[in-house]
Amino acid sequence: MDDDLDDGAFDDGALDGTRHDAESGHTRLEAELREAAAILDPVPAELRRLAVEAYALHDLDAKIAELTFDSLVDAIPVRGAVDVPRMLTFHTGGLTVDVEVTSHGIMGQLLPRSPPPSRSSTAPAPERP
């Protein structure tokens, strides 16, 4: 192994504390470079606006309702039926959206997530003498 090439670049300095000093030096350098870039080559306002809008869409899939029923795909067709409305059901979070699409327009309703079904039981009636 050639010891002349070992300049300590891969030494993490964990034992003598130099690693912490190097990290704080990198943090200061990064802050100075950011400041210089902001002064000498600022980000155009339009580009900044577009970046913020793009980031707002990063979790879009989590916000979009999932199609869980489509009568064109999931329902059994009725023989002889004409102009049958298309029924669509979407689920998202705690909300269900039912939509009916006809040749006359669109109707729909918003339903909160239904609570789990409740059960009730009764004791048997006492026997009469």
CSV table of N, CA, C and O in Angstrom, one decimal:
chain,number,residue,atom,x,y,z
A,1,MET,N,0.9,-1.2,0.0
A,1,MET,CA,0.0,0.0,0.0
A,1,MET,C,0.9,1.2,0.0
A,1,MET,O,1.9,1.3,0.7
A,2,ASP,N,0.5,2.2,-0.8
A,2,ASP,CA,1.4,3.4,-0.9
A,2,ASP,C,0.9,4.5,0.1
A,2,ASP,O,-0.2,5.1,0.0
A,3,ASP,N,1.7,4.7,1.2
A,3,ASP,CA,1.3,5.7,2.2
A,3,ASP,C,1.5,7.1,1.7
A,3,ASP,O,1.0,8.0,2.4
A,4,ASP,N,2.2,7.4,0.6
A,4,ASP,CA,2.3,8.7,0.1
A,4,ASP,C,1.0,9.3,-0.4
A,4,ASP,O,0.8,10.5,-0.4
A,5,LEU,N,0.1,8.4,-0.8
A,5,LEU,CA,-1.2,8.9,-1.3
A,5,LEU,C,-2.2,9.2,-0.2
A,5,LEU,O,-3.3,9.8,-0.5
A,6,ASP,N,-1.9,8.7,1.0
A,6,ASP,CA,-2.9,8.9,2.1
A,6,ASP,C,-2.7,10.3,2.6
A,6,ASP,O,-1.8,10.7,3.4
A,7,ASP,N,-3.7,11.2,2.2
A,7,ASP,CA,-3.6,12.6,2.7
A,7,ASP,C,-4.6,12.9,3.8
A,7,ASP,O,-4.9,14.0,4.1
A,8,GLY,N,-5.3,11.8,4.3
A,8,GLY,CA,-6.2,12.0,5.3
A,8,GLY,C,-7.6,12.4,4.8
A,8,GLY,O,-8.5,12.8,5.6
A,9,ALA,N,-7.8,12.4,3.5
A,9,ALA,CA,-9.1,12.8,3.0
A,9,ALA,C,-10.3,12.0,3.5
A,9,ALA,O,-11.4,12.4,3.6
A,10,PHE,N,-10.0,10.7,3.7
A,10,PHE,CA,-11.0,9.8,4.2
A,10,PHE,C,-11.1,9.6,5.7
A,10,PHE,O,-11.8,8.8,6.2
A,11,ASP,N,-10.3,10.3,6.4
A,11,ASP,CA,-10.3,10.2,7.9
A,11,ASP,C,-11.5,11.0,8.4
A,11,ASP,O,-11.6,12.2,8.2
A,12,ASP,N,-12.4,10.3,9.1
A,12,ASP,CA,-13.6,11.0,9.6
A,12,ASP,C,-13.3,11.8,10.9
A,12,ASP,O,-14.2,12.5,11.3
A,13,GLY,N,-12.2,11.6,11.5
A,13,GLY,CA,-11.8,12.5,12.6
A,13,GLY,C,-12.8,12.3,13.8
A,13,GLY,O,-13.0,13.2,14.6
A,14,ALA,N,-13.4,11.1,13.9
A,14,ALA,CA,-14.4,10.9,15.0
A,14,ALA,C,-13.7,10.9,16.4
A,14,ALA,O,-14.4,11.2,17.3
A,15,LEU,N,-12.4,10.5,16.4
A,15,LEU,CA,-11.8,10.5,17.8
A,15,LEU,C,-11.3,11.8,18.3
A,15,LEU,O,-11.3,12.1,19.4
A,16,ASP,N,-10.9,12.7,17.4
A,16,ASP,CA,-10.3,13.9,17.8
A,16,ASP,C,-11.2,15.2,17.7
A,16,ASP,O,-10.7,16.3,17.9
A,17,GLY,N,-12.4,15.0,17.2
A,17,GLY,CA,-13.3,16.1,17.1
A,17,GLY,C,-13.2,16.9,15.8
A,17,GLY,O,-13.9,17.9,15.7
A,18,THR,N,-12.3,16.6,14.9
A,18,THR,CA,-12.1,17.4,13.7
A,18,THR,C,-13.2,17.3,12.8
A,18,THR,O,-13.5,18.2,12.0
A,19,ARG,N,-14.0,16.2,12.8
A,19,ARG,CA,-15.1,16.0,11.9
A,19,ARG,C,-16.2,17.1,12.2
A,19,ARG,O,-16.7,17.7,11.3
A,20,HIS,N,-16.5,17.4,13.4
A,20,HIS,CA,-17.5,18.4,13.8
A,20,HIS,C,-17.0,19.7,13.3
A,20,HIS,O,-17.8,20.5,12.7
A,21,ASP,N,-15.7,20.1,13.4
A,21,ASP,CA,-15.2,21.4,12.9
A,21,ASP,C,-15.4,21.4,11.4
A,21,ASP,O,-15.7,22.5,10.9
A,22,ALA,N,-15.1,20.3,10.7
A,22,ALA,CA,-15.2,20.3,9.3
A,22,ALA,C,-16.7,20.5,8.8
A,22,ALA,O,-16.9,21.3,7.9
A,23,GLU,N,-17.6,19.9,9.5
A,23,GLU,CA,-19.0,20.0,9.2
A,23,GLU,C,-19.5,21.5,9.4
A,23,GLU,O,-20.2,22.0,8.6
A,24,SER,N,-19.1,22.1,10.5
A,24,SER,CA,-19.5,23.5,10.7
A,24,SER,C,-18.9,24.4,9.7
A,24,SER,O,-19.5,25.4,9.2
A,25,GLY,N,-17.6,24.1,9.2
A,25,GLY,CA,-17.0,24.8,8.2
A,25,GLY,C,-17.7,24.7,6.9
A,25,GLY,O,-17.9,25.7,6.1
A,26,HIS,N,-18.2,23.5,6.6
A,26,HIS,CA,-19.0,23.3,5.4
A,26,HIS,C,-20.3,24.0,5.4
A,26,HIS,O,-20.8,24.6,4.4
A,27,THR,N,-20.9,24.1,6.6
A,27,THR,CA,-22.2,24.8,6.8
A,27,THR,C,-22.0,26.3,6.5
A,27,THR,O,-22.8,26.9,5.9
A,28,ARG,N,-20.9,26.8,7.1
A,28,ARG,CA,-20.6,28.3,6.9
A,28,ARG,C,-20.3,28.5,5.4
A,28,ARG,O,-20.8,29.5,4.8
A,29,LEU,N,-19.6,27.7,4.8
A,29,LEU,CA,-19.3,27.8,3.3
A,29,LEU,C,-20.5,27.8,2.5
A,29,LEU,O,-20.7,28.6,1.6
A,30,GLU,N,-21.4,26.8,2.8
A,30,GLU,CA,-22.7,26.7,2.1
A,30,GLU,C,-23.5,28.0,2.2
A,30,GLU,O,-24.1,28.5,1.3
A,31,ALA,N,-23.6,28.5,3.4
A,31,ALA,CA,-24.3,29.7,3.7
A,31,ALA,C,-23.8,30.9,2.9
A,31,ALA,O,-24.5,31.7,2.3
A,32,GLU,N,-22.4,31.0,2.9
A,32,GLU,CA,-21.8,32.1,2.1
A,32,GLU,C,-22.0,31.9,0.6
A,32,GLU,O,-22.3,32.9,-0.1
A,33,LEU,N,-22.0,30.7,0.1
A,33,LEU,CA,-22.2,30.5,-1.3
A,33,LEU,C,-23.7,30.8,-1.7
A,33,LEU,O,-24.0,31.4,-2.7
A,34,ARG,N,-24.6,30.4,-0.8
A,34,ARG,CA,-26.0,30.7,-1.1
A,34,ARG,C,-26.3,32.2,-1.1
A,34,ARG,O,-27.0,32.8,-1.9
A,35,GLU,N,-25.6,33.0,-0.2
A,35,GLU,CA,-25.8,34.4,-0.1
A,35,GLU,C,-25.2,35.0,-1.4
A,35,GLU,O,-25.8,35.9,-2.0
A,36,ALA,N,-24.0,34.6,-1.8
A,36,ALA,CA,-23.4,35.1,-3.0
A,36,ALA,C,-24.3,34.8,-4.3
A,36,ALA,O,-24.5,35.7,-5.1
A,37,ALA,N,-24.8,33.6,-4.4
A,37,ALA,CA,-25.7,33.3,-5.5
A,37,ALA,C,-27.0,34.1,-5.5
A,37,ALA,O,-27.4,34.5,-6.5
A,38,ALA,N,-27.5,34.4,-4.3
A,38,ALA,CA,-28.7,35.2,-4.2
A,38,ALA,C,-28.5,36.6,-4.7
A,38,ALA,O,-29.3,37.2,-5.3
A,39,ILE,N,-27.3,37.1,-4.5
A,39,ILE,CA,-26.9,38.5,-4.9
A,39,ILE,C,-26.5,38.5,-6.4
A,39,ILE,O,-27.0,39.4,-7.1
A,40,LEU,N,-25.7,37.6,-6.8
A,40,LEU,CA,-25.1,37.7,-8.1
A,40,LEU,C,-26.0,37.0,-9.2
A,40,LEU,O,-26.0,37.4,-10.3
A,41,ASP,N,-26.8,36.0,-8.8
A,41,ASP,CA,-27.6,35.3,-9.8
A,41,ASP,C,-28.9,34.9,-9.1
A,41,ASP,O,-29.2,33.7,-8.9
A,42,PRO,N,-29.8,35.8,-8.8
A,42,PRO,CA,-31.0,35.5,-8.1
A,42,PRO,C,-32.0,34.7,-9.0
A,42,PRO,O,-31.9,34.7,-10.2
A,43,VAL,N,-32.8,33.8,-8.3
A,43,VAL,CA,-33.8,33.0,-9.0
A,43,VAL,C,-34.9,33.9,-9.4
A,43,VAL,O,-35.4,34.7,-8.6
A,44,PRO,N,-35.2,33.9,-10.7
A,44,PRO,CA,-36.3,34.7,-11.2
A,44,PRO,C,-37.6,34.4,-10.5
A,44,PRO,O,-37.9,33.3,-10.1
A,45,ALA,N,-38.4,35.5,-10.3
A,45,ALA,CA,-39.7,35.3,-9.5
A,45,ALA,C,-40.6,34.3,-10.1
A,45,ALA,O,-41.2,33.5,-9.4
A,46,GLU,N,-40.7,34.3,-11.4
A,46,GLU,CA,-41.6,33.4,-12.1
A,46,GLU,C,-41.1,31.9,-11.9
A,46,GLU,O,-41.9,31.0,-11.7
A,47,LEU,N,-39.8,31.7,-12.0
A,47,LEU,CA,-39.3,30.4,-11.7
A,47,LEU,C,-39.5,29.9,-10.3
A,47,LEU,O,-39.9,28.8,-10.0
A,48,ARG,N,-39.4,30.8,-9.3
A,48,ARG,CA,-39.6,30.5,-7.9
A,48,ARG,C,-41.1,30.1,-7.7
A,48,ARG,O,-41.4,29.2,-7.0
A,49,ARG,N,-42.0,30.9,-8.4
A,49,ARG,CA,-43.4,30.6,-8.3
A,49,ARG,C,-43.8,29.3,-8.9
A,49,ARG,O,-44.5,28.5,-8.2
A,50,LEU,N,-43.2,28.9,-10.0
A,50,LEU,CA,-43.4,27.6,-10.6
A,50,LEU,C,-42.9,26.5,-9.7
A,50,LEU,O,-43.5,25.4,-9.6
A,51,ALA,N,-41.8,26.7,-9.1
A,51,ALA,CA,-41.2,25.7,-8.2
A,51,ALA,C,-42.1,25.4,-7.0
A,51,ALA,O,-42.3,24.3,-6.6
A,52,VAL,N,-42.6,26.5,-6.5
A,52,VAL,CA,-43.5,26.4,-5.3
A,52,VAL,C,-44.8,25.6,-5.7
A,52,VAL,O,-45.3,24.7,-5.0
A,53,GLU,N,-45.3,26.0,-6.9
A,53,GLU,CA,-46.5,25.3,-7.3
A,53,GLU,C,-46.3,23.8,-7.6
A,53,GLU,O,-47.1,23.0,-7.4
A,54,ALA,N,-45.1,23.5,-8.2
A,54,ALA,CA,-44.8,22.1,-8.5
A,54,ALA,C,-44.6,21.3,-7.2
A,54,ALA,O,-45.1,20.2,-7.1
A,55,TYR,N,-44.0,21.9,-6.2
A,55,TYR,CA,-43.9,21.2,-4.9
A,55,TYR,C,-45.2,21.0,-4.3
A,55,TYR,O,-45.4,20.0,-3.6
A,56,ALA,N,-46.2,21.9,-4.5
A,56,ALA,CA,-47.5,21.7,-3.9
A,56,ALA,C,-48.2,20.5,-4.4
A,56,ALA,O,-49.1,19.9,-3.8
A,57,LEU,N,-47.8,20.0,-5.6
A,57,LEU,CA,-48.4,18.8,-6.2
A,57,LEU,C,-47.6,17.5,-5.9
A,57,LEU,O,-48.0,16.4,-6.4
A,58,HIS,N,-46.6,17.6,-5.0
A,58,HIS,CA,-45.8,16.4,-4.7
A,58,HIS,C,-46.6,15.2,-4.1
A,58,HIS,O,-46.2,14.1,-4.3
A,59,ASP,N,-47.7,15.5,-3.4
A,59,ASP,CA,-48.5,14.5,-2.8
A,59,ASP,C,-49.9,14.4,-3.5
A,59,ASP,O,-50.9,14.1,-2.8
A,60,LEU,N,-49.9,14.7,-4.7
A,60,LEU,CA,-51.2,14.8,-5.4
A,60,LEU,C,-52.0,13.5,-5.4
A,60,LEU,O,-53.2,13.4,-5.2
A,61,ASP,N,-51.3,12.3,-5.5
A,61,ASP,CA,-51.9,11.1,-5.5
A,61,ASP,C,-52.7,10.8,-4.2
A,61,ASP,O,-53.7,10.2,-4.1
A,62,ALA,N,-52.2,11.4,-3.1
A,62,ALA,CA,-52.8,11.2,-1.8
A,62,ALA,C,-54.1,12.1,-1.7
A,62,ALA,O,-55.0,11.7,-0.9
A,63,LYS,N,-54.2,13.1,-2.5
A,63,LYS,CA,-55.3,14.0,-2.4
A,63,LYS,C,-56.4,13.7,-3.4
A,63,LYS,O,-57.6,14.1,-3.2
A,64,ILE,N,-56.1,12.9,-4.4
A,64,ILE,CA,-57.1,12.6,-5.4
A,64,ILE,C,-58.0,11.4,-5.0
A,64,ILE,O,-57.5,10.4,-4.4
A,65,ALA,N,-59.3,11.5,-5.2
A,65,ALA,CA,-60.2,10.5,-4.9
A,65,ALA,C,-60.0,9.3,-5.8
A,65,ALA,O,-59.7,9.4,-7.0
A,66,GLU,N,-60.1,8.1,-5.2
A,66,GLU,CA,-59.9,6.8,-6.0
A,66,GLU,C,-61.2,6.4,-6.5
A,66,GLU,O,-62.2,6.3,-5.8
A,67,LEU,N,-61.3,6.1,-7.8
A,67,LEU,CA,-62.5,5.5,-8.4
A,67,LEU,C,-62.6,4.1,-8.0
A,67,LEU,O,-61.8,3.2,-8.2
A,68,THR,N,-63.7,3.8,-7.3
A,68,THR,CA,-63.9,2.4,-6.7
A,68,THR,C,-65.1,1.7,-7.4
A,68,THR,O,-65.2,0.5,-7.3
A,69,PHE,N,-65.9,2.4,-8.2
A,69,PHE,CA,-67.0,1.8,-8.9
A,69,PHE,C,-67.3,2.6,-10.1
A,69,PHE,O,-67.4,3.8,-10.1
A,70,ASP,N,-67.5,1.9,-11.3
A,70,ASP,CA,-67.8,2.5,-12.5
A,70,ASP,C,-68.8,1.5,-13.2
A,70,ASP,O,-68.5,0.3,-13.5
A,71,SER,N,-70.1,2.0,-13.4
A,71,SER,CA,-71.1,1.1,-13.9
A,71,SER,C,-70.8,0.5,-15.3
A,71,SER,O,-71.3,-0.5,-15.6
A,72,LEU,N,-70.0,1.2,-16.0
A,72,LEU,CA,-69.6,0.7,-17.4
A,72,LEU,C,-68.8,-0.6,-17.2
A,72,LEU,O,-68.8,-1.4,-18.1
A,73,VAL,N,-68.0,-0.6,-16.2
A,73,VAL,CA,-67.0,-1.7,-16.0
A,73,VAL,C,-67.6,-2.8,-15.0
A,73,VAL,O,-67.5,-4.0,-15.2
A,74,ASP,N,-68.1,-2.3,-13.9
A,74,ASP,CA,-68.5,-3.2,-12.8
A,74,ASP,C,-69.9,-3.7,-12.7
A,74,ASP,O,-70.2,-4.7,-12.0
A,75,ALA,N,-70.8,-3.1,-13.4
A,75,ALA,CA,-72.2,-3.5,-13.3
A,75,ALA,C,-72.6,-4.4,-14.5
A,75,ALA,O,-72.0,-4.5,-15.5
A,76,ILE,N,-73.6,-5.2,-14.2
A,76,ILE,CA,-74.1,-6.2,-15.2
A,76,ILE,C,-75.1,-5.4,-16.1
A,76,ILE,O,-76.1,-4.8,-15.5
A,77,PRO,N,-74.9,-5.4,-17.4
A,77,PRO,CA,-75.8,-4.7,-18.2
A,77,PRO,C,-77.2,-5.3,-18.2
A,77,PRO,O,-77.4,-6.5,-18.1
A,78,VAL,N,-78.2,-4.4,-18.4
A,78,VAL,CA,-79.6,-4.8,-18.4
A,78,VAL,C,-80.0,-4.9,-19.9
A,78,VAL,O,-79.9,-3.9,-20.6
A,79,ARG,N,-80.6,-6.0,-20.3
A,79,ARG,CA,-81.0,-6.2,-21.7
A,79,ARG,C,-82.1,-5.2,-22.1
A,79,ARG,O,-83.1,-5.1,-21.3
A,80,GLY,N,-82.0,-4.6,-23.2
A,80,GLY,CA,-83.0,-3.7,-23.7
A,80,GLY,C,-83.0,-2.3,-23.1
A,80,GLY,O,-83.7,-1.4,-23.5
A,81,ALA,N,-82.1,-2.0,-22.1
A,81,ALA,CA,-82.1,-0.7,-21.5
A,81,ALA,C,-81.3,0.3,-22.4
A,81,ALA,O,-80.3,-0.1,-23.0
A,82,VAL,N,-81.9,1.4,-22.6
A,82,VAL,CA,-81.3,2.5,-23.4
A,82,VAL,C,-81.1,3.7,-22.5
A,82,VAL,O,-81.9,3.9,-21.6
A,83,ASP,N,-80.1,4.5,-22.9
A,83,ASP,CA,-79.8,5.7,-22.1
A,83,ASP,C,-79.7,5.5,-20.6
A,83,ASP,O,-80.3,6.2,-19.8
A,84,VAL,N,-79.0,4.4,-20.3
A,84,VAL,CA,-78.8,4.1,-18.9
A,84,VAL,C,-77.7,5.1,-18.3
A,84,VAL,O,-76.7,5.3,-18.9
A,85,PRO,N,-78.0,5.6,-17.1
A,85,PRO,CA,-77.1,6.5,-16.5
A,85,PRO,C,-75.8,5.8,-16.1
A,85,PRO,O,-75.8,4.6,-15.7
A,86,ARG,N,-74.7,6.5,-16.2
A,86,ARG,CA,-73.4,5.9,-15.7
A,86,ARG,C,-73.2,6.3,-14.2
A,86,ARG,O,-73.3,7.5,-13.9
A,87,MET,N,-73.0,5.3,-13.4
A,87,MET,CA,-72.8,5.6,-12.0
A,87,MET,C,-71.3,5.4,-11.7
A,87,MET,O,-70.7,4.5,-12.0
A,88,LEU,N,-70.8,6.4,-10.9
A,88,LEU,CA,-69.4,6.4,-10.5
A,88,LEU,C,-69.3,6.7,-9.0
A,88,LEU,O,-70.1,7.5,-8.5
A,89,THR,N,-68.4,5.9,-8.4
A,89,THR,CA,-68.2,6.1,-6.9
A,89,THR,C,-66.7,6.4,-6.7
A,89,THR,O,-65.9,5.6,-7.2
A,90,PHE,N,-66.4,7.4,-6.0
A,90,PHE,CA,-65.0,7.7,-5.6
A,90,PHE,C,-64.9,7.7,-4.1
A,90,PHE,O,-65.8,8.1,-3.4
A,91,HIS,N,-63.7,7.3,-3.6
A,91,HIS,CA,-63.4,7.4,-2.2
A,91,HIS,C,-62.1,8.1,-1.9
A,91,HIS,O,-61.2,7.9,-2.7
A,92,THR,N,-62.1,8.9,-0.9
A,92,THR,CA,-60.9,9.6,-0.5
A,92,THR,C,-61.0,10.0,1.0
A,92,THR,O,-62.1,10.5,1.4
A,93,GLY,N,-60.0,9.6,1.7
A,93,GLY,CA,-60.0,10.0,3.1
A,93,GLY,C,-61.3,9.5,3.8
A,93,GLY,O,-61.7,8.3,3.7
A,94,GLY,N,-62.1,10.4,4.4
A,94,GLY,CA,-63.3,10.1,5.0
A,94,GLY,C,-64.5,10.5,4.2
A,94,GLY,O,-65.6,10.8,4.8
A,95,LEU,N,-64.4,10.5,2.9
A,95,LEU,CA,-65.5,11.0,2.1
A,95,LEU,C,-65.7,10.0,0.9
A,95,LEU,O,-64.8,9.5,0.3
A,96,THR,N,-67.0,9.8,0.6
A,96,THR,CA,-67.4,9.1,-0.6
A,96,THR,C,-68.2,10.0,-1.5
A,96,THR,O,-69.0,10.8,-1.1
A,97,VAL,N,-67.8,10.0,-2.8
A,97,VAL,CA,-68.5,10.8,-3.8
A,97,VAL,C,-69.2,9.9,-4.8
A,97,VAL,O,-68.6,9.1,-5.4
A,98,ASP,N,-70.5,10.0,-4.8
A,98,ASP,CA,-71.3,9.3,-5.8
A,98,ASP,C,-71.7,10.2,-6.9
A,98,ASP,O,-72.3,11.3,-6.6
A,99,VAL,N,-71.5,9.8,-8.2
A,99,VAL,CA,-71.9,10.7,-9.3
A,99,VAL,C,-72.7,9.9,-10.3
A,99,VAL,O,-72.4,8.7,-10.6
A,100,GLU,N,-73.7,10.5,-10.8
A,100,GLU,CA,-74.6,9.9,-11.8
A,100,GLU,C,-74.5,10.8,-13.1
A,100,GLU,O,-74.8,12.0,-13.0
A,101,VAL,N,-74.1,10.2,-14.2
A,101,VAL,CA,-73.9,10.9,-15.4
A,101,VAL,C,-75.0,10.4,-16.4
A,101,VAL,O,-75.0,9.2,-16.7
A,102,THR,N,-75.8,11.4,-16.9
A,102,THR,CA,-76.8,11.0,-17.9
A,102,THR,C,-76.7,12.0,-19.0
A,102,THR,O,-75.9,12.9,-19.0
A,103,SER,N,-77.5,11.8,-20.0
A,103,SER,CA,-77.5,12.7,-21.2
A,103,SER,C,-78.1,14.0,-20.8
A,103,SER,O,-77.9,15.0,-21.6
A,104,HIS,N,-78.7,14.1,-19.7
A,104,HIS,CA,-79.3,15.4,-19.3
A,104,HIS,C,-78.4,16.2,-18.3
A,104,HIS,O,-78.6,17.4,-18.1
A,105,GLY,N,-77.3,15.6,-17.8
A,105,GLY,CA,-76.4,16.3,-16.9
A,105,GLY,C,-75.8,15.4,-15.9
A,105,GLY,O,-75.8,14.1,-16.0
A,106,ILE,N,-75.3,16.0,-14.9
A,106,ILE,CA,-74.6,15.3,-13.8
A,106,ILE,C,-75.2,15.6,-12.5
A,106,ILE,O,-75.5,16.7,-12.2
A,107,MET,N,-75.4,14.5,-11.7
A,107,MET,CA,-75.9,14.7,-10.3
A,107,MET,C,-74.9,13.9,-9.4
A,107,MET,O,-74.3,12.9,-9.9
A,108,GLY,N,-74.8,14.4,-8.2
A,108,GLY,CA,-74.0,13.7,-7.3
A,108,GLY,C,-74.3,14.0,-5.9
A,108,GLY,O,-75.1,14.8,-5.6
A,109,GLN,N,-73.6,13.2,-5.0
A,109,GLN,CA,-73.8,13.5,-3.6
A,109,GLN,C,-72.5,13.2,-2.9
A,109,GLN,O,-71.7,12.3,-3.3
A,110,LEU,N,-72.2,13.9,-1.8
A,110,LEU,CA,-71.1,13.7,-1.0
A,110,LEU,C,-71.5,13.0,0.3
A,110,LEU,O,-72.5,13.4,1.0
A,111,LEU,N,-70.9,11.9,0.7
A,111,LEU,CA,-71.3,11.1,1.8
A,111,LEU,C,-70.0,11.0,2.8
A,111,LEU,O,-69.0,10.6,2.3
A,112,PRO,N,-70.2,11.3,4.1
A,112,PRO,CA,-69.1,11.1,5.0
A,112,PRO,C,-68.9,9.6,5.1
A,112,PRO,O,-69.8,8.8,4.9
A,113,ARG,N,-67.7,9.2,5.5
A,113,ARG,CA,-67.4,7.8,5.7
A,113,ARG,C,-68.4,7.3,6.8
A,113,ARG,O,-68.6,7.9,7.8
A,114,SER,N,-69.0,6.2,6.4
A,114,SER,CA,-70.0,5.6,7.3
A,114,SER,C,-69.3,4.9,8.5
A,114,SER,O,-68.3,4.3,8.3
A,115,PRO,N,-69.9,5.1,9.7
A,115,PRO,CA,-69.3,4.4,10.8
A,115,PRO,C,-69.4,2.9,10.7
A,115,PRO,O,-70.3,2.4,9.9
A,116,PRO,N,-68.6,2.2,11.4
A,116,PRO,CA,-68.7,0.7,11.3
A,116,PRO,C,-70.1,0.3,11.7
A,116,PRO,O,-70.7,0.9,12.6
A,117,PRO,N,-70.6,-0.8,11.1
A,117,PRO,CA,-72.0,-1.2,11.5
A,117,PRO,C,-72.0,-1.6,13.0
A,117,PRO,O,-71.1,-2.2,13.5
A,118,SER,N,-73.1,-1.2,13.6
A,118,SER,CA,-73.3,-1.5,15.0
A,118,SER,C,-74.2,-2.7,15.1
A,118,SER,O,-75.0,-3.0,14.3
A,119,ARG,N,-74.0,-3.5,16.2
A,119,ARG,CA,-74.8,-4.6,16.4
A,119,ARG,C,-75.5,-4.5,17.8
A,119,ARG,O,-75.0,-3.9,18.7
A,120,SER,N,-76.7,-5.0,17.8
A,120,SER,CA,-77.4,-5.0,19.0
A,120,SER,C,-77.9,-6.4,19.2
A,120,SER,O,-78.3,-7.1,18.3
A,121,SER,N,-77.9,-6.8,20.5
A,121,SER,CA,-78.4,-8.1,20.8
A,121,SER,C,-79.3,-8.0,22.0
A,121,SER,O,-79.1,-7.1,22.8
A,122,THR,N,-80.3,-8.8,22.0
A,122,THR,CA,-81.2,-8.8,23.2
A,122,THR,C,-81.2,-10.2,23.9
A,122,THR,O,-80.8,-11.2,23.3
A,123,ALA,N,-81.5,-10.1,25.1
A,123,ALA,CA,-81.6,-11.4,25.8
A,123,ALA,C,-82.9,-12.1,25.5
A,123,ALA,O,-83.8,-11.4,25.1
A,124,PRO,N,-82.9,-13.4,25.6
A,124,PRO,CA,-84.1,-14.0,25.3
A,124,PRO,C,-85.2,-13.6,26.3
A,124,PRO,O,-85.0,-13.3,27.4
A,125,ALA,N,-86.4,-13.6,25.7
A,125,ALA,CA,-87.6,-13.2,26.6
A,125,ALA,C,-87.8,-14.2,27.7
A,125,ALA,O,-87.6,-15.4,27.4
A,126,PRO,N,-88.1,-13.8,28.9
A,126,PRO,CA,-88.4,-14.7,29.9
A,126,PRO,C,-89.6,-15.6,29.6
A,126,PRO,O,-90.5,-15.1,29.0
A,127,GLU,N,-89.6,-16.8,30.1
A,127,GLU,CA,-90.7,-17.7,29.8
A,127,GLU,C,-91.8,-17.3,30.8
A,127,GLU,O,-91.6,-17.0,32.0
A,128,ARG,N,-93.0,-17.4,30.3
A,128,ARG,CA,-94.2,-17.1,31.1
A,128,ARG,C,-94.7,-18.3,31.8
A,128,ARG,O,-94.8,-19.4,31.1
A,129,PRO,N,-95.1,-18.3,33.0
A,129,PRO,CA,-95.6,-19.5,33.6
A,129,PRO,C,-97.0,-19.9,33.2
A,129,PRO,O,-97.8,-19.3,32.6
